[in-house]
Amino acid sequence: MENLARAVERKHLFEQRKAWRLAHKTLHHKPEPCPAVRVHPAVTLKHILTDSRMVVPSFICSLFLFPENHPAHQEFLKEHNCVGIIQPN
């Protein structure tokens, strides 16, 4: 009975790995980029940290600073979905 249970579980794990490889082309998978929130230059740090889009449990928000006309800014926005803009009150 133990051998049968082990064989069934191995087959199940093999099917899971096979499906993962078909979906991601490898057993290692890089997570999708997190969505980004753009920040107006006049906004204070208090407004940024208390915004509902920035509150994520068990995580620390990362701030990336790019000038508007910098090429890295355009590439960053191509990779990350912008979900909103934090404006000053």
PDB file of N, CA and C in Angstrom, residues 4 10-11 13 22 27 33 37 39-41 44 47 52-55 57 59 66 70 73 82 84-85 87-89:
ATOM      1  N   LEU A   4       2.250   1.894  -3.453  1.00  0.00           N
ATOM      2  CA  LEU A   4       1.221   2.407  -4.340  1.00  0.00           C
ATOM      3  C   LEU A   4       0.997   3.906  -4.102  1.00  0.00           C
ATOM      4  N   ARG A  10       4.233  10.382  -6.846  1.00  0.00           N
ATOM      5  CA  ARG A  10       5.292  10.706  -7.817  1.00  0.00           C
ATOM      6  C   ARG A  10       4.703  11.061  -9.174  1.00  0.00           C
ATOM      7  N   LYS A  11       3.686  10.310  -9.589  1.00  0.00           N
ATOM      8  CA  LYS A  11       3.048  10.599 -10.868  1.00  0.00           C
ATOM      9  C   LYS A  11       2.381  11.980 -10.826  1.00  0.00           C
ATOM     10  N   LEU A  13       3.237  14.571  -8.923  1.00  0.00           N
ATOM     11  CA  LEU A  13       4.288  15.592  -8.955  1.00  0.00           C
ATOM     12  C   LEU A  13       4.896  15.722 -10.345  1.00  0.00           C
ATOM     13  N   LEU A  22       5.660  23.436 -19.328  1.00  0.00           N
ATOM     14  CA  LEU A  22       4.943  23.889 -20.519  1.00  0.00           C
ATOM     15  C   LEU A  22       4.527  25.352 -20.393  1.00  0.00           C
ATOM     16  N   LEU A  27      11.814  25.087 -14.980  1.00  0.00           N
ATOM     17  CA  LEU A  27      11.330  24.869 -13.618  1.00  0.00           C
ATOM     18  C   LEU A  27      11.526  26.116 -12.761  1.00  0.00           C
ATOM     19  N   PRO A  33       6.507  41.432 -12.920  1.00  0.00           N
ATOM     20  CA  PRO A  33       6.827  42.709 -12.288  1.00  0.00           C
ATOM     21  C   PRO A  33       5.626  43.280 -11.525  1.00  0.00           C
ATOM     22  N   VAL A  37       3.189  52.851  -9.067  1.00  0.00           N
ATOM     23  CA  VAL A  37       2.387  54.039  -8.797  1.00  0.00           C
ATOM     24  C   VAL A  37       3.297  55.239  -9.030  1.00  0.00           C
ATOM     25  N   VAL A  39       4.426  59.142  -8.769  1.00  0.00           N
ATOM     26  CA  VAL A  39       4.325  60.105  -7.669  1.00  0.00           C
ATOM     27  C   VAL A  39       4.652  61.497  -8.193  1.00  0.00           C
ATOM     28  N   HIS A  40       3.792  62.449  -7.870  1.00  0.00           N
ATOM     29  CA  HIS A  40       4.026  63.847  -8.219  1.00  0.00           C
ATOM     30  C   HIS A  40       5.213  64.353  -7.395  1.00  0.00           C
ATOM     31  N   PRO A  41       6.092  65.191  -7.957  1.00  0.00           N
ATOM     32  CA  PRO A  41       7.276  65.655  -7.214  1.00  0.00           C
ATOM     33  C   PRO A  41       6.961  66.441  -5.942  1.00  0.00           C
ATOM     34  N   THR A  44       4.620  64.624  -0.316  1.00  0.00           N
ATOM     35  CA  THR A  44       5.507  64.312   0.804  1.00  0.00           C
ATOM     36  C   THR A  44       5.582  62.812   1.022  1.00  0.00           C
ATOM     37  N   HIS A  47       2.428  61.245   2.522  1.00  0.00           N
ATOM     38  CA  HIS A  47       1.359  60.942   1.575  1.00  0.00           C
ATOM     39  C   HIS A  47       1.645  59.646   0.815  1.00  0.00           C
ATOM     40  N   SER A  52      -3.345  54.200  -0.081  1.00  0.00           N
ATOM     41  CA  SER A  52      -3.868  52.828  -0.016  1.00  0.00           C
ATOM     42  C   SER A  52      -3.204  51.902  -1.032  1.00  0.00           C
ATOM     43  N   ARG A  53      -2.701  52.429  -2.131  1.00  0.00           N
ATOM     44  CA  ARG A  53      -2.026  51.593  -3.133  1.00  0.00           C
ATOM     45  C   ARG A  53      -0.625  51.188  -2.706  1.00  0.00           C
ATOM     46  N   MET A  54      -0.064  51.875  -1.716  1.00  0.00           N
ATOM     47  CA  MET A  54       1.290  51.570  -1.266  1.00  0.00           C
ATOM     48  C   MET A  54       1.308  50.662  -0.046  1.00  0.00           C
ATOM     49  N   VAL A  55       0.164  50.421   0.577  1.00  0.00           N
ATOM     50  CA  VAL A  55       0.107  49.596   1.771  1.00  0.00           C
ATOM     51  C   VAL A  55      -0.023  48.138   1.356  1.00  0.00           C
ATOM     52  N   PRO A  57       0.791  44.304   3.017  1.00  0.00           N
ATOM     53  CA  PRO A  57       1.205  43.625   4.238  1.00  0.00           C
ATOM     54  C   PRO A  57       2.475  42.812   4.034  1.00  0.00           C
ATOM     55  N   PHE A  59       5.448  43.610   3.341  1.00  0.00           N
ATOM     56  CA  PHE A  59       6.386  44.038   2.318  1.00  0.00           C
ATOM     57  C   PHE A  59       6.778  45.483   2.573  1.00  0.00           C
ATOM     58  N   PHE A  66      13.290  58.252 -11.246  1.00  0.00           N
ATOM     59  CA  PHE A  66      13.742  58.504 -12.614  1.00  0.00           C
ATOM     60  C   PHE A  66      13.241  59.876 -13.036  1.00  0.00           C
ATOM     61  N   HIS A  70      14.227  60.707 -18.899  1.00  0.00           N
ATOM     62  CA  HIS A  70      15.332  59.745 -18.912  1.00  0.00           C
ATOM     63  C   HIS A  70      14.888  58.463 -19.626  1.00  0.00           C
ATOM     64  N   HIS A  73      13.328  55.674 -17.521  1.00  0.00           N
ATOM     65  CA  HIS A  73      11.935  55.894 -17.116  1.00  0.00           C
ATOM     66  C   HIS A  73      10.986  55.223 -18.105  1.00  0.00           C
ATOM     67  N   CYS A  82       1.412  50.824 -14.708  1.00  0.00           N
ATOM     68  CA  CYS A  82       1.173  51.985 -13.849  1.00  0.00           C
ATOM     69  C   CYS A  82      -0.292  51.992 -13.423  1.00  0.00           C
ATOM     70  N   GLY A  84      -1.667  54.143 -11.118  1.00  0.00           N
ATOM     71  CA  GLY A  84      -2.195  55.443 -10.704  1.00  0.00           C
ATOM     72  C   GLY A  84      -1.098  56.448 -10.426  1.00  0.00           C
ATOM     73  N   ILE A  85      -1.527  57.665 -10.107  1.00  0.00           N
ATOM     74  CA  ILE A  85      -0.608  58.758  -9.783  1.00  0.00           C
ATOM     75  C   ILE A  85      -1.015  59.340  -8.429  1.00  0.00           C
ATOM     76  N   GLN A  87      -1.151  62.413  -6.249  1.00  0.00           N
ATOM     77  CA  GLN A  87      -1.109  63.858  -6.414  1.00  0.00           C
ATOM     78  C   GLN A  87      -1.106  64.532  -5.053  1.00  0.00           C
ATOM     79  N   PRO A  88      -0.515  65.737  -4.931  1.00  0.00           N
ATOM     80  CA  PRO A  88      -0.597  66.470  -3.659  1.00  0.00           C
ATOM     81  C   PRO A  88      -2.012  66.961  -3.410  1.00  0.00           C
ATOM     82  N   ASN A  89      -2.368  67.074  -2.145  1.00  0.00           N
ATOM     83  CA  ASN A  89      -3.726  67.536  -1.792  1.00  0.00           C
ATOM     84  C   ASN A  89      -3.851  69.026  -1.933  1.00  0.00           C
TER      85      ASN A  89
END
